[in-house]
């Protein structure tokens, strides 16, 4: 049936289906939806054209930005002694919107993925080290997901930063809030035991 | 129909926005199964779908379609050290990649058992460079392309003192059959190759450690790698990273 479609529509379906997570069917549905939405098509077209020119990586933290520096790096009220390393801008946004952290960030964009040809040299750690020196950072907070790749990347970063006068911390890992203990696997439980919180010291406070 | 199998996770590929297609190594050989919703809610599979995690996979044959469904999984062994030691992370990626790429049939009890013990042994002990060599040797035996070491590949003559090894011929050549590409090996080296091919329990490796610290042992390591790559006819992407770390001091 698609053979009877005009060439432009066919090309659009093909282009859309090359997007991650979109199969041929969804691409088809989107394309047909767009046909009747003239103004949406125009504004989408303009945005898509501008996107690569306008949105770049912040010179300092590699977050998305339209300026040379992103809004976070431009904000001088933040605490320069803390630097939080995140995997991607989505994770940065998640931490930002929680409103719990007031230091600066550094975005890796990748985790170690040797099977995809991505090793430690490709992580771009030199820029991170320059930043630590420049800003006289005192604590580097590794906020990578505790997956195998995330933890391997954190360990690599911690080893690399060993010779720099900074404290390196990693987000706590253990039982997720609201989870019942019987559902936790042994790695999670082990971490939870290793990272227990002291509620009261050993001495008797009467 | 529901059934369960012990399995190593070899790979996971995102399917649509929510599912993962998981590649598993089981005693029956390699299988692929769909872990529905595993991208979004990781609760059922948390920590279980990383490379070389050893699980009991609960699988279902769907009524329609051919792809198995991974209904659930229990942890049998979760390697932890690749999370902290870069070399091991690279090595586990390399092993998973090789197992995923090379083709082989069902594994017998000893073969599968060896793999289970091998992974545990590496996870629990400090890294040794011979792990890589041993894996390549054992895997060439299991995949059926192990080098012939007893007699000349070409004339079946049994060399006594002079051994020439030919990667492309797939084993040793005698003095009459040797060609420009064959490499002269000592009987110590031939012996080392034979011993490695016969290792059944990973603990036996420690006996060979000393041999590998000698110059002749080091030569065997690169020979085994070259032989292995030649016969799988492909270079795993994680190999250069592993090689850049192997030989450097431990970071764990
Ligand atoms: Zn920035
Ligand atoms: Zn011969």
CSV table of C-alpha atoms and ligand atoms in Angstrom, one decimal, chain A residues 57-65 68-74 92 104-105 107 135, ligand 1:
chain,number,residue,atom,x,y,z
A,57,UNK,CA,27.9,21.5,24.4
A,58,UNK,CA,28.8,24.0,27.2
A,59,UNK,CA,32.6,24.7,27.0
A,60,UNK,CA,33.1,23.9,30.6
A,61,UNK,CA,30.7,21.2,31.7
A,62,UNK,CA,29.6,19.7,28.4
A,63,UNK,CA,25.9,20.1,29.2
A,64,UNK,CA,23.7,21.2,26.3
A,65,UNK,CA,23.7,24.9,25.8
A,68,UNK,CA,29.3,29.2,25.1
A,69,UNK,CA,28.6,28.5,28.7
A,70,UNK,CA,25.4,26.9,30.0
A,71,UNK,CA,23.2,28.6,32.5
A,72,UNK,CA,24.5,26.5,35.4
A,73,UNK,CA,28.2,27.4,34.7
A,74,UNK,CA,27.1,31.0,34.4
A,92,UNK,CA,21.8,16.2,35.2
A,104,UNK,CA,28.6,22.5,39.4
A,105,UNK,CA,28.5,19.5,37.0
A,107,UNK,CA,28.7,15.6,31.8
A,135,UNK,CA,38.0,25.7,39.8
C,1,LIG,ZN1,28.2,24.3,31.8
